[in-house]
Amino acid sequence: MSQAPLLSANPATTSTKSFWAASYRKFKACKRRIANAWRKSLQANKSFFKRLWRGETDEKPKIVRRKGFWAATTRCWPHFLTLAATGVLAWLNIAGFFVGNDFQGCATPNCQNLDRLGLQVAAKIMEVLVVASLGVIFVDLLQRELLSEPNGLPLGLLTSKQQFSQIQYLISPEFRFGLSGLSRVKLLAFGFFIVTSAIISLFAGPSAALLLIPEHRTGWPAGGASMWLAGDDDVLWPSRLTHSEIGGPHCVSPSTEMLLSENLSYVDCVWAGLSPIAELYKQAHYTAAGLSIRDGIVNRGFSLGYLGVDPETWASAPHLAVSLMSRNAGQYPYLPEYDVRLDLSILVRASFPISPRISTFWGTVPETAILSNNATTTDVPSALLNILMPHDDSNDTRTLMTCSVDARWTKANYRGQPVDAFNAHYTQQASWIQSQQYSHDLVGWQYSQRPVAGGYWRKVQIDHDWLEALTPSMDNNTAGATSLAGLFADMGIEHNEKYTDIVPAVEAIIATMVTDGMSRTGFRSVGKPADQLTDPLNILPDVSSSDWTSFVGGRHRFPRPDGPATELRLSMSIGGYAYRADSKAYWLALTVLFLHAALALAHLGYVILTRVFSNAWESITSFIVLAALSGTESGPSTIIKVEGTSNAAVGSFSGTASHVFGYASSGISRYRTMNTLVKIRTRKKIQTSCAATTTAATPASATASASIPVGQNVSEEVEMLFGQRDDLILEGEGYRKVKVNKAYG
């Protein structure tokens, strides 16, 4: 019987299975290798970071005191950082530095707030560095006393490095009783240093924040130049106003149309401000809060004060010629101002025609006047004005008001509008440079200022011709029918039953008229009508020229005109964040940082000279371990009684000053304990290994022993010693001072 042959496997199928099986085995082997490599990498990283975090596991002998220039100075790195930061902050705030309208970078509110937060964090870092810098000084100072000085250091001062930044340390027993253990000289030195360090650490943070975070300021100097105004003081600001100061020939005997026209060709006339002044007071009905007059390319703002609100009625205004020459910040010589004396009594005799209308007459000023205390003076007013009210139909009685005018030129600062935001309606203002307050018993003394001597408020005498030109006649056939009388009539003051109610308004109108007329004096000396004047901003130097650098630096000078001229100062200013020490708070903050810098520099000098330093015992923990390892004698017991029970805890204390540390195991706070002197010295110790014998019993009652030989190990260790003990005695007991570059432990 024949057997059928076996069919063999398909060669293609067998080859495919073998390929996938081999690939799977290779994949598993590769996976195992990757897993092993990853496990080893994790173990290596874990071991590396553990070593990096923990360092060496066991303690080894260490060099307590080292000597070396680079190592000693590198250890003082907080000094270098704080000194550099102090130098930068001092330069920014003393020299002044303009940052800009925003902080650097993104200008959105969120970004700006983040910038402020960053500056506050930087100030906190500065505070931490200052405290760290003082800590370095404390470490060196305390270690010097412990290691080198014969008497050592009082126990209460041992932890001053960790506690000086806490202000309560200055009233603690450690500080008070610790200082008493020092000599007089060291007491003063340590006391001054610790108290100063505590104050510095207290104010370092606020001081750094004040100096580091810039304040938003206005009026930051941004350049300037010297410019010229044609005419000298006698032309521009004369001490006596005469007919020649009323303006050009066209200003004589003006018609009613000319007075009301407000034409720029009449801007140099003393009466040119009549129309806007009249309109203002008519609309305000006796009291005007402010006044602005437009003359050509500038609006001038008048400052006003009223009797009853202020001690007197007064008015001031920018000088027209100066205002037109520059509309930007600058300090200029003079400003016209009007006020009245409060202690002057003048007897006026006058005769006036009977008229149905209100009339005004300028009177002659006497050479002398009688004061309220009956004394005489030559300090008389600049002018007198009589106001005659119309008579009543029922009788011929008339009311006469007499006003005195005290006119002066006063030095002032003129402030103009922003250069980059021209506004045709911007009003230029001026502020007095020097003045003095009125007596506090006067109403409104805090709202007004009175003249001062020394040339800042120069008296002006006014001739009758100038006054007549200031208020020209509206009707040549009627005496007293002036433009001022017409203004009073239009306001209806003659119909007011109580004339005392309108006195402040009448005085304010007179003050404004005189001030405006004075402000136009000397305007013609500039040589051009107001509508032809060139604003100095149009002739500024080109940004690309060398003159622009001098202009930004405030050194540029415009060409001087021919003939007499007066130099004025044009100053440009900007606003934004800036550094500047301009108050007592800034100087106090700088003093705190400078005081720390002085201590840091003194310590750096000491370190550079000695080149000796120590990194030992920089923490309280290291002192605790050192005290625990220092061998001491047994002392008296401390018994702690537990109330309500019959039990007591008994403990013993050991120490070379055991008579001082009695009953101290439960805490210390007393004088004798805190001023106990502490030293750190070294002593050789011999460690002996004794023979050990093992004995075993045998049936024959015999013994057999195995012995380990005796050995000795000599080492030199550091110890903390308490109490007043002389170094000679300590040397006899084997104690020595710590040496430089020698390992102990």
XYZ file of C-alpha atoms in Angstrom:
745
model
C 0.000 0.000 0.000
C 1.477 3.197 -1.042
C 1.389 6.405 1.140
C 0.501 9.802 -0.331
C 3.402 12.298 -0.241
C 3.244 15.297 2.280
C 2.533 18.694 0.794
C 5.260 21.259 1.492
C 4.391 24.842 2.749
C 4.184 27.694 0.349
C 7.651 29.295 0.216
C 6.201 32.827 -0.134
C 3.993 32.462 2.964
C 6.824 31.058 5.061
C 9.123 33.928 4.078
C 6.519 36.577 5.069
C 5.909 35.053 8.502
C 9.628 34.867 9.197
C 10.052 38.551 8.249
C 7.325 39.780 10.597
C 8.554 37.556 13.423
C 12.069 38.886 13.068
C 10.798 42.477 12.888
C 8.727 41.995 16.065
C 11.741 40.607 17.911
C 13.845 43.571 16.811
C 11.094 45.997 17.894
C 10.885 44.430 21.351
C 14.653 44.535 21.708
C 14.739 48.199 20.633
C 11.903 48.993 23.055
C 13.815 47.382 25.898
C 16.935 49.350 25.039
C 14.973 52.643 24.911
C 13.256 51.868 28.219
C 16.597 51.029 29.833
C 18.196 54.182 28.454
C 15.254 56.291 29.675
C 15.409 54.671 33.135
C 19.134 55.276 33.383
C 18.667 58.882 32.218
C 16.015 59.514 34.877
C 18.214 57.989 37.542
C 21.178 60.067 36.396
C 19.117 63.262 36.352
C 17.626 62.473 39.735
C 21.029 61.821 41.167
C 22.429 64.987 39.557
C 19.690 67.273 40.859
C 19.807 65.586 44.263
C 23.537 66.244 44.451
C 22.973 69.785 43.154
C 20.302 70.486 45.801
C 21.850 68.643 48.738
C 25.516 69.038 48.001
C 27.822 66.848 50.026
C 25.984 64.646 52.487
C 28.436 64.513 55.379
C 30.293 67.296 57.146
C 34.046 67.528 56.567
C 36.819 69.601 58.122
C 36.532 73.209 56.970
C 38.722 76.264 56.771
C 37.144 78.794 59.141
C 39.166 81.864 58.108
C 40.423 82.291 54.575
C 42.724 84.828 53.012
C 42.592 85.871 49.379
C 41.804 89.053 47.487
C 39.383 87.725 44.891
C 37.554 85.382 47.249
C 37.188 88.129 49.867
C 35.910 90.752 47.431
C 33.625 88.309 45.584
C 31.925 87.541 48.895
C 30.932 91.244 49.015
C 28.850 91.030 45.837
C 25.786 92.706 47.464
C 27.960 95.796 47.989
C 28.779 96.097 44.302
C 25.156 95.730 43.191
C 23.786 98.227 45.712
C 26.577 100.745 45.085
C 25.957 100.574 41.334
C 22.195 100.964 41.807
C 22.709 103.850 44.251
C 24.999 105.599 41.778
C 22.480 105.264 38.959
C 19.552 106.468 41.090
C 21.584 109.388 42.432
C 22.579 110.465 38.922
C 19.018 110.170 37.591
C 17.487 112.204 40.418
C 20.212 114.804 41.012
C 21.097 115.508 37.381
C 17.514 114.951 36.227
C 16.386 112.617 33.467
C 13.303 112.870 31.240
C 11.740 109.498 30.376
C 8.847 110.491 28.131
C 5.102 110.726 28.111
C 4.884 106.939 28.615
C 7.120 104.179 29.861
C 9.144 102.331 27.254
C 7.452 99.687 25.153
C 3.723 99.121 24.824
C 1.665 102.245 25.587
C -1.631 100.559 26.492
C -2.908 100.975 30.073
C -2.236 97.315 30.889
C 1.349 97.536 29.673
C 1.926 100.771 31.562
C 0.580 99.201 34.758
C 2.893 96.232 34.270
C 5.807 98.639 33.867
C 4.907 100.298 37.165
C 4.656 96.898 38.814
C 8.080 96.000 37.466
C 9.562 99.186 38.930
C 7.998 98.405 42.305
C 9.450 94.892 42.205
C 12.834 96.397 41.317
C 12.547 98.700 44.339
C 11.827 95.677 46.548
C 14.859 93.879 45.115
C 16.914 96.972 45.929
C 15.682 96.799 49.522
C 16.609 93.098 49.776
C 20.085 93.806 48.397
C 20.637 96.636 50.885
C 19.703 94.361 53.803
C 21.942 91.603 52.392
C 24.807 94.084 52.055
C 24.423 95.137 55.685
C 24.292 91.456 56.649
C 27.717 90.880 55.076
C 29.122 93.705 57.210
C 27.490 92.236 60.320
C 28.997 88.794 59.684
C 32.538 90.156 59.369
C 32.117 92.443 62.360
C 30.752 89.727 64.662
C 33.269 87.101 63.542
C 36.126 89.524 64.117
C 34.991 90.030 67.708
C 34.439 86.313 68.298
C 37.642 85.040 66.695
C 40.244 87.740 67.230
C 39.360 90.134 70.046
C 40.549 89.224 73.563
C 37.216 89.968 75.262
C 34.935 88.409 72.690
C 31.328 89.459 72.048
C 28.353 89.811 74.445
C 25.817 87.013 74.069
C 22.984 89.468 73.358
C 24.691 90.703 70.181
C 25.411 87.234 68.839
C 22.258 87.180 66.667
C 22.210 90.883 65.730
C 22.874 89.996 62.087
C 19.558 88.120 61.901
C 17.566 90.699 63.886
C 18.849 94.184 62.978
C 16.230 94.629 60.227
C 13.458 94.167 62.826
C 12.898 97.520 64.486
C 11.740 95.909 67.752
C 15.261 94.533 68.216
C 16.366 98.028 69.286
C 14.259 97.764 72.462
C 14.894 94.072 73.146
C 16.982 92.782 76.099
C 19.497 91.311 73.636
C 20.344 94.758 72.286
C 20.152 96.788 75.495
C 21.947 94.346 77.785
C 24.315 93.138 75.070
C 25.721 96.639 74.494
C 26.432 97.010 78.219
C 28.989 94.195 77.994
C 31.222 96.266 75.663
C 33.781 98.923 76.424
C 32.740 102.559 76.036
C 34.303 102.969 72.598
C 32.895 99.723 71.248
C 29.516 100.447 72.821
C 29.261 103.672 70.835
C 30.564 102.051 67.651
C 28.297 98.981 67.827
C 25.302 101.023 68.959
C 25.709 103.507 66.108
C 26.181 100.770 63.509
C 23.218 98.653 64.636
C 20.839 101.625 64.987
C 21.964 103.058 61.639
C 21.545 99.681 59.945
C 18.056 99.307 61.409
C 17.052 102.757 60.127
C 18.529 102.057 56.698
C 16.717 98.714 56.429
C 13.462 100.429 57.477
C 13.687 103.215 54.872
C 15.542 101.383 52.091
C 12.381 100.084 50.414
C 10.372 103.334 50.397
C 13.482 105.313 49.417
C 14.250 103.026 46.499
C 10.619 103.163 45.341
C 10.530 106.971 45.487
C 13.782 107.325 43.552
C 13.163 104.506 41.079
C 9.573 105.193 40.002
C 9.501 108.429 37.942
C 6.861 111.053 38.572
C 4.753 112.681 35.870
C 5.934 116.282 35.692
C 5.115 119.388 33.701
C 7.429 122.201 32.766
C 10.481 120.015 32.104
C 13.172 122.175 30.406
C 13.463 121.301 26.714
C 15.563 124.112 25.305
C 15.473 127.837 24.923
C 17.117 130.885 23.509
C 17.863 134.538 24.122
C 15.646 136.895 22.141
C 15.465 140.673 21.863
C 12.780 143.289 22.187
C 13.449 146.642 20.568
C 13.756 149.400 23.155
C 15.202 149.709 26.629
C 13.498 149.870 30.036
C 12.657 153.543 29.665
C 10.767 152.787 26.441
C 9.133 149.496 27.336
C 8.507 149.933 31.059
C 8.895 153.639 31.890
C 8.701 154.853 35.475
C 6.565 157.814 34.353
C 3.770 157.594 31.816
C 3.417 160.763 29.738
C 1.747 161.881 26.507
C 4.507 160.182 24.483
C 3.436 156.737 25.782
C -0.167 156.855 24.526
C 0.735 155.225 21.166
C 1.114 156.542 17.635
C -0.343 159.790 16.237
C -3.542 157.955 15.313
C -4.200 157.364 19.025
C -4.865 161.058 19.740
C -8.513 162.167 19.991
C -10.121 158.942 18.735
C -13.646 158.951 17.399
C -16.419 156.784 18.789
C -16.079 154.457 15.793
C -12.357 154.013 16.513
C -13.000 153.230 20.187
C -15.451 150.461 19.327
C -13.790 149.042 16.196
C -11.215 146.664 17.813
C -9.077 147.170 14.709
C -5.557 145.697 14.938
C -4.081 148.930 13.616
C -5.076 150.589 16.906
C -3.672 147.872 19.176
C -0.820 150.108 20.365
C -3.201 152.799 21.671
C -3.751 152.981 25.400
C -7.539 153.015 24.906
C -7.617 149.958 22.579
C -8.952 147.629 25.266
C -12.042 149.708 26.004
C -14.462 147.725 23.843
C -13.688 144.168 25.122
C -13.442 145.424 28.717
C -16.816 147.149 28.435
C -18.488 144.094 26.927
C -17.109 141.829 29.604
C -18.310 143.901 32.536
C -21.694 144.529 30.945
C -22.275 140.808 30.527
C -20.910 139.941 33.965
C -23.097 142.561 35.723
C -20.556 144.119 38.076
C -18.313 141.095 38.809
C -16.174 139.385 36.172
C -14.345 136.205 37.092
C -11.736 136.699 34.379
C -10.922 138.746 31.317
C -9.264 137.848 28.036
C -8.348 140.375 25.332
C -7.226 139.324 21.878
C -4.507 141.480 20.310
C -3.283 140.137 17.000
C -1.927 136.612 17.379
C -2.295 136.329 21.124
C -5.012 136.286 23.774
C -3.914 137.900 27.021
C -5.489 136.837 30.284
C -6.106 139.434 33.030
C -6.041 138.480 36.709
C -8.582 140.283 38.905
C -9.267 140.708 42.602
C -12.314 142.321 44.247
C -12.591 144.225 47.486
C -14.472 142.068 49.964
C -13.166 138.852 48.509
C -9.575 140.156 48.513
C -8.102 142.763 50.862
C -8.144 145.219 47.955
C -9.173 145.502 44.349
C -6.376 144.748 41.899
C -5.705 143.701 38.314
C -2.677 142.437 36.390
C -2.036 141.515 32.755
C 0.827 140.372 30.482
C 2.772 143.067 28.669
C 1.549 143.219 25.067
C 4.924 143.659 23.370
C 6.403 140.696 25.209
C 3.336 138.532 24.659
C 3.360 139.069 20.929
C 7.052 138.282 20.644
C 6.629 134.839 22.152
C 3.684 132.630 22.971
C 5.716 129.998 24.790
C 7.195 129.545 28.246
C 9.670 132.171 29.351
C 10.645 134.583 32.092
C 10.217 138.214 31.195
C 11.032 141.407 33.052
C 7.833 143.259 33.854
C 4.104 142.969 34.235
C 1.739 145.923 34.807
C -0.228 145.685 38.047
C -2.687 147.944 39.841
C -3.672 148.060 43.512
C -4.610 150.583 46.222
C -3.104 151.471 49.583
C -5.152 150.666 52.648
C -3.510 153.147 55.013
C -3.748 156.289 52.870
C -5.987 159.267 53.589
C -6.133 162.082 50.990
C -8.261 165.188 51.184
C -9.536 166.130 47.702
C -11.080 169.530 46.974
C -12.870 169.769 43.655
C -15.682 171.611 41.907
C -17.684 169.983 39.138
C -20.345 171.183 36.702
C -23.926 170.109 37.195
C -24.731 167.370 34.679
C -27.627 164.961 34.258
C -25.145 162.178 33.383
C -22.427 160.341 35.270
C -19.018 162.013 34.842
C -15.395 161.072 35.519
C -12.451 163.403 36.131
C -8.820 162.536 36.679
C -7.451 164.525 39.595
C -4.018 165.941 40.368
C -1.936 163.797 42.735
C -0.505 165.727 45.700
C 3.166 165.466 46.520
C 2.498 164.348 50.108
C -0.326 162.541 51.860
C -1.478 161.961 55.424
C -1.519 158.382 56.691
C -4.082 156.968 59.087
C -1.693 157.575 62.011
C -1.457 161.295 61.003
C 2.081 160.864 59.677
C 2.963 162.260 56.267
C 4.455 160.347 53.354
C 5.682 161.016 49.847
C 4.679 157.509 48.795
C 1.590 158.806 47.068
C -0.678 157.101 44.511
C 0.010 157.101 40.807
C -3.301 158.765 39.965
C -6.657 159.905 41.375
C -10.058 159.503 39.755
C -13.277 161.317 40.712
C -16.610 159.797 39.718
C -19.572 162.192 39.932
C -23.023 160.656 39.986
C -25.948 162.570 38.290
C -28.097 164.802 40.539
C -31.635 163.930 41.475
C -34.496 166.064 40.055
C -35.748 166.722 43.598
C -32.498 168.287 44.812
C -29.026 169.276 43.737
C -27.221 166.743 45.976
C -24.718 164.592 44.119
C -22.539 161.602 45.142
C -18.802 161.844 44.566
C -16.603 158.745 44.536
C -12.816 159.285 44.692
C -10.478 156.422 43.775
C -6.712 156.243 44.131
C -4.601 154.240 41.701
C -1.286 152.623 42.644
C 0.383 151.475 39.397
C 3.553 149.365 39.303
C 5.682 147.231 37.051
C 6.399 143.799 38.552
C 8.613 140.991 37.320
C 6.716 137.940 36.161
C 6.843 134.615 34.350
C 4.833 134.327 31.137
C 3.496 130.924 30.152
C 2.371 130.170 26.617
C 0.679 127.328 24.808
C 2.047 123.939 23.684
C 4.176 124.155 20.547
C 2.779 120.979 19.018
C -0.891 121.893 19.619
C -1.440 125.430 18.392
C -4.726 126.907 19.519
C -5.755 130.295 18.242
C -7.960 130.774 21.315
C -5.256 129.968 23.823
C -4.960 132.646 26.530
C -1.502 133.609 27.714
C -1.150 134.075 31.460
C 1.531 135.611 33.652
C 2.445 135.002 37.287
C 4.352 137.220 39.708
C 7.840 136.201 40.684
C 7.921 137.811 44.124
C 5.239 139.130 46.458
C 4.213 139.080 50.107
C 1.025 138.236 51.966
C -1.352 140.677 53.561
C -2.066 140.726 57.272
C -4.110 137.711 58.299
C -6.772 139.853 59.920
C -7.876 141.161 56.500
C -10.672 139.493 54.561
C -9.350 137.283 51.762
C -5.685 137.717 52.699
C -4.930 134.232 51.370
C -6.242 135.061 47.880
C -4.037 138.070 47.122
C -0.450 139.256 47.367
C 0.972 142.681 48.006
C 4.084 144.364 46.518
C 7.581 143.843 47.893
C 10.588 146.126 47.820
C 13.894 145.475 46.077
C 13.009 146.423 42.507
C 10.452 143.663 41.921
C 7.508 146.114 42.145
C 8.608 149.405 40.566
C 6.313 152.376 41.228
C 4.900 154.286 38.232
C 3.813 157.934 38.179
C 1.156 158.837 35.609
C 0.738 162.256 34.037
C -2.684 163.787 33.492
C -2.283 163.706 29.681
C -1.807 159.928 29.670
C -4.861 159.449 31.883
C -7.001 161.663 29.634
C -5.851 159.610 26.629
C -6.723 156.381 28.472
C -10.372 157.475 28.837
C -10.926 159.851 25.883
C -13.904 162.185 25.786
C -17.007 160.994 23.972
C -18.507 164.499 23.829
C -16.129 167.432 23.586
C -18.909 169.816 24.541
C -19.598 168.152 27.904
C -17.044 167.993 30.703
C -16.524 164.520 32.201
C -18.259 162.682 29.365
C -15.447 160.165 28.969
C -15.451 156.626 27.633
C -15.178 155.384 31.220
C -18.222 157.440 32.265
C -20.106 156.004 29.313
C -19.245 152.474 30.470
C -20.515 153.226 33.969
C -23.713 154.661 32.510
C -24.276 151.613 30.288
C -23.895 149.374 33.341
C -26.522 151.447 35.170
C -24.528 152.033 38.314
C -26.158 155.443 38.853
C -29.520 153.681 39.325
C -28.218 151.556 42.196
C -29.661 152.882 45.429
C -26.706 151.620 47.509
C -23.505 152.863 45.939
C -21.504 150.741 48.375
C -22.678 147.639 46.514
C -21.008 148.750 43.300
C -17.693 149.933 44.748
C -15.858 146.651 44.023
C -17.110 146.672 40.418
C -16.146 150.319 39.881
C -12.688 149.691 41.325
C -12.221 146.573 39.179
C -13.137 148.450 35.993
C -10.672 151.252 36.796
C -7.951 148.724 37.644
C -8.519 146.817 34.412
C -8.466 149.988 32.277
C -5.219 151.275 33.802
C -3.560 147.861 33.622
C -4.515 147.372 29.972
C -3.275 150.835 29.040
C 0.066 150.238 30.771
C 0.470 146.855 29.060
C 0.418 148.576 25.638
C 3.288 150.906 26.533
C 6.335 150.504 24.292
C 4.542 148.312 21.800
C 5.417 150.621 18.890
C 9.125 150.065 19.588
C 8.939 146.635 17.972
C 8.626 148.452 14.658
C 5.693 146.603 13.122
C 1.922 146.560 13.529
C 0.475 143.607 15.371
C -0.868 141.934 12.245
C 2.643 141.955 10.681
C 4.604 140.524 13.618
C 6.450 137.242 13.141
C 6.045 134.606 15.803
C 9.523 133.457 16.948
C 8.371 129.854 16.499
C 8.458 130.481 12.750
C 12.148 131.375 12.847
C 13.367 128.503 15.037
C 16.540 126.817 13.737
C 16.183 123.790 11.505
C 16.347 120.445 13.308
C 19.237 119.283 11.102
C 21.359 122.382 11.749
C 23.966 122.881 14.450
C 21.859 125.741 15.845
C 19.202 123.244 16.851
C 21.624 121.579 19.267
C 22.341 124.924 20.887
C 18.600 125.672 21.021
C 17.793 122.367 22.748
C 20.651 123.058 25.139
C 19.253 126.508 25.890
C 22.269 128.366 24.426
C 20.807 129.700 21.169
C 20.658 133.463 20.619
C 18.436 135.200 18.091
C 19.969 138.132 16.182
C 19.904 141.417 18.070
C 18.136 144.328 16.348
C 19.827 147.640 15.707
C 19.596 150.283 18.393
C 18.614 149.881 22.029
C 17.189 146.464 22.827
C 16.163 144.436 25.863
C 17.130 140.770 26.145
C 14.379 138.312 27.010
C 14.604 134.616 27.725
C 12.534 132.119 25.729
C 12.268 128.718 27.445
C 10.676 125.611 25.957
C 9.229 122.953 28.271
C 7.655 119.521 27.930
C 5.635 117.222 30.175
C 6.000 113.528 30.991
C 7.626 111.063 33.345
C 10.920 112.316 34.723
C 13.415 111.863 37.540
C 14.328 114.894 39.628
C 15.160 115.360 43.312
C 13.185 118.536 43.942
C 11.781 118.039 47.441
C 12.889 117.093 50.937
C 11.483 113.580 50.512
C 13.839 112.886 47.597
C 16.863 114.195 49.488
C 15.935 112.130 52.542
C 15.713 109.036 50.330
C 19.107 109.821 48.801
C 20.561 110.329 52.284
C 19.435 106.816 53.280
C 21.114 105.262 50.234
C 24.242 107.411 50.628
C 24.527 106.360 54.276
C 24.413 102.720 53.255
C 26.924 103.394 50.480
C 29.325 104.923 53.027
C 29.103 101.802 55.216
C 29.541 99.505 52.203
C 32.576 101.427 50.937
C 34.183 101.418 54.383
C 33.703 97.654 54.640
C 35.087 97.124 51.133
C 38.172 99.108 52.093
C 38.631 96.944 55.179
C 38.217 93.723 53.166
C 40.675 94.860 50.493
C 43.285 95.744 53.125
C 42.972 92.575 55.225
C 41.808 90.114 52.519
C 40.621 87.834 55.355
C 37.072 86.500 55.459
C 35.006 83.677 56.908
C 31.893 81.868 55.734
C 31.333 80.058 59.039
C 28.415 80.697 61.403
C 26.356 82.906 59.116
C 23.135 81.446 60.532
C 21.689 80.892 63.990
C 21.638 77.138 63.345
C 25.410 77.026 63.019
C 25.807 78.834 66.349
C 23.415 76.375 68.021
C 25.411 73.386 66.764
C 28.696 74.988 67.807
C 27.381 75.685 71.314
C 26.029 72.138 71.597
C 29.364 70.602 70.586
C 31.443 72.800 72.888
C 32.511 70.850 75.988
C 31.433 72.465 79.276
C 31.227 71.662 82.965
C 28.091 70.661 84.868
C 26.106 73.488 86.366
C 23.184 73.901 88.730
C 19.855 72.271 88.045
C 16.742 73.995 86.774
C 13.557 72.781 88.416
C 10.250 73.442 86.678
C 7.220 72.962 88.939
C 3.988 71.945 87.268
C 1.059 73.578 89.065
C -1.630 71.270 90.408
C 0.681 68.255 90.550
C 3.490 66.978 92.722
C 5.739 66.408 89.740
C 8.717 68.511 88.797
C 10.990 68.434 85.760
C 14.650 68.508 86.656
C 17.312 69.414 84.128
C 20.977 70.252 84.346
C 23.077 72.863 82.564
C 26.739 72.700 81.770
C 29.091 75.475 80.866
C 32.240 77.308 81.788
C 30.025 80.177 82.981
C 27.549 77.923 84.756
C 27.197 80.404 87.596
C 25.757 82.880 85.077
C 23.505 80.445 83.205
C 21.779 79.077 86.241
C 18.063 78.567 85.687
C 18.531 79.487 82.022
C 17.414 76.250 80.379
C 13.826 77.539 80.290
C 14.776 80.800 78.568
C 17.006 83.875 78.974
C 16.129 87.577 79.202
C 18.201 89.033 82.038
C 21.055 91.490 82.153
C 23.760 89.162 83.492
C 22.952 86.539 80.887
C 22.798 88.836 77.881
C 26.082 90.640 78.542
C 28.018 87.418 79.135
C 31.012 87.479 76.805
C 31.362 84.793 74.135
C 34.534 83.726 72.326
C 35.370 81.153 69.688
C 38.682 79.346 70.111
C 40.238 76.032 69.039
C 41.622 73.179 71.157
C 43.235 69.842 70.347
C 41.241 66.783 71.315
C 42.559 63.236 71.704
C 40.142 60.449 70.922
C 41.277 57.094 72.477
C 40.011 53.669 71.411
C 40.240 51.231 74.358
C 41.019 47.411 74.143
C 37.920 45.232 74.068
C 38.104 41.660 75.425
C 35.653 38.808 74.834
C 35.616 35.870 77.248
C 34.039 32.446 76.739
C 33.609 29.556 79.215
C 35.044 26.083 78.413
C 34.258 22.675 79.919
C 37.653 22.762 81.629
C 36.658 26.074 83.301
C 39.401 27.873 81.426
C 39.055 31.261 79.735
C 40.072 32.445 76.302
C 40.172 36.100 75.251
C 40.547 38.138 72.044
C 41.924 41.688 72.326
C 41.663 44.788 70.070
C 44.738 47.069 70.357
C 44.458 50.585 71.882
C 44.611 53.618 69.432
C 44.601 57.459 69.596
C 43.257 60.061 67.137
C 44.337 63.716 67.620
C 42.128 66.465 66.087
C 41.751 70.243 66.560
C 38.179 71.440 66.921
C 36.448 74.796 67.354
C 34.618 75.579 70.587
C 32.406 78.369 71.894
C 33.476 79.663 75.295
C 31.298 81.668 77.682
C 32.339 84.081 80.400
C 35.179 86.540 81.007
C 38.248 84.382 80.727
C 41.730 85.724 80.002
C 43.425 84.489 76.822
C 46.573 83.613 78.802
C 44.567 81.231 80.976
C 42.901 79.771 77.918
C 46.247 79.202 76.237
C 47.375 77.341 79.357
C 44.359 75.094 78.966
C 45.235 74.410 75.344
C 42.985 76.967 73.628
C 44.264 78.940 70.637
C 42.879 81.550 68.259
C 41.568 80.386 64.901
C 44.291 80.494 62.281
C 43.951 81.585 58.678
C 43.686 78.967 55.911
C 43.658 76.062 58.375
C 40.992 73.348 58.394
C 39.228 72.519 61.666
C 36.677 69.977 62.833
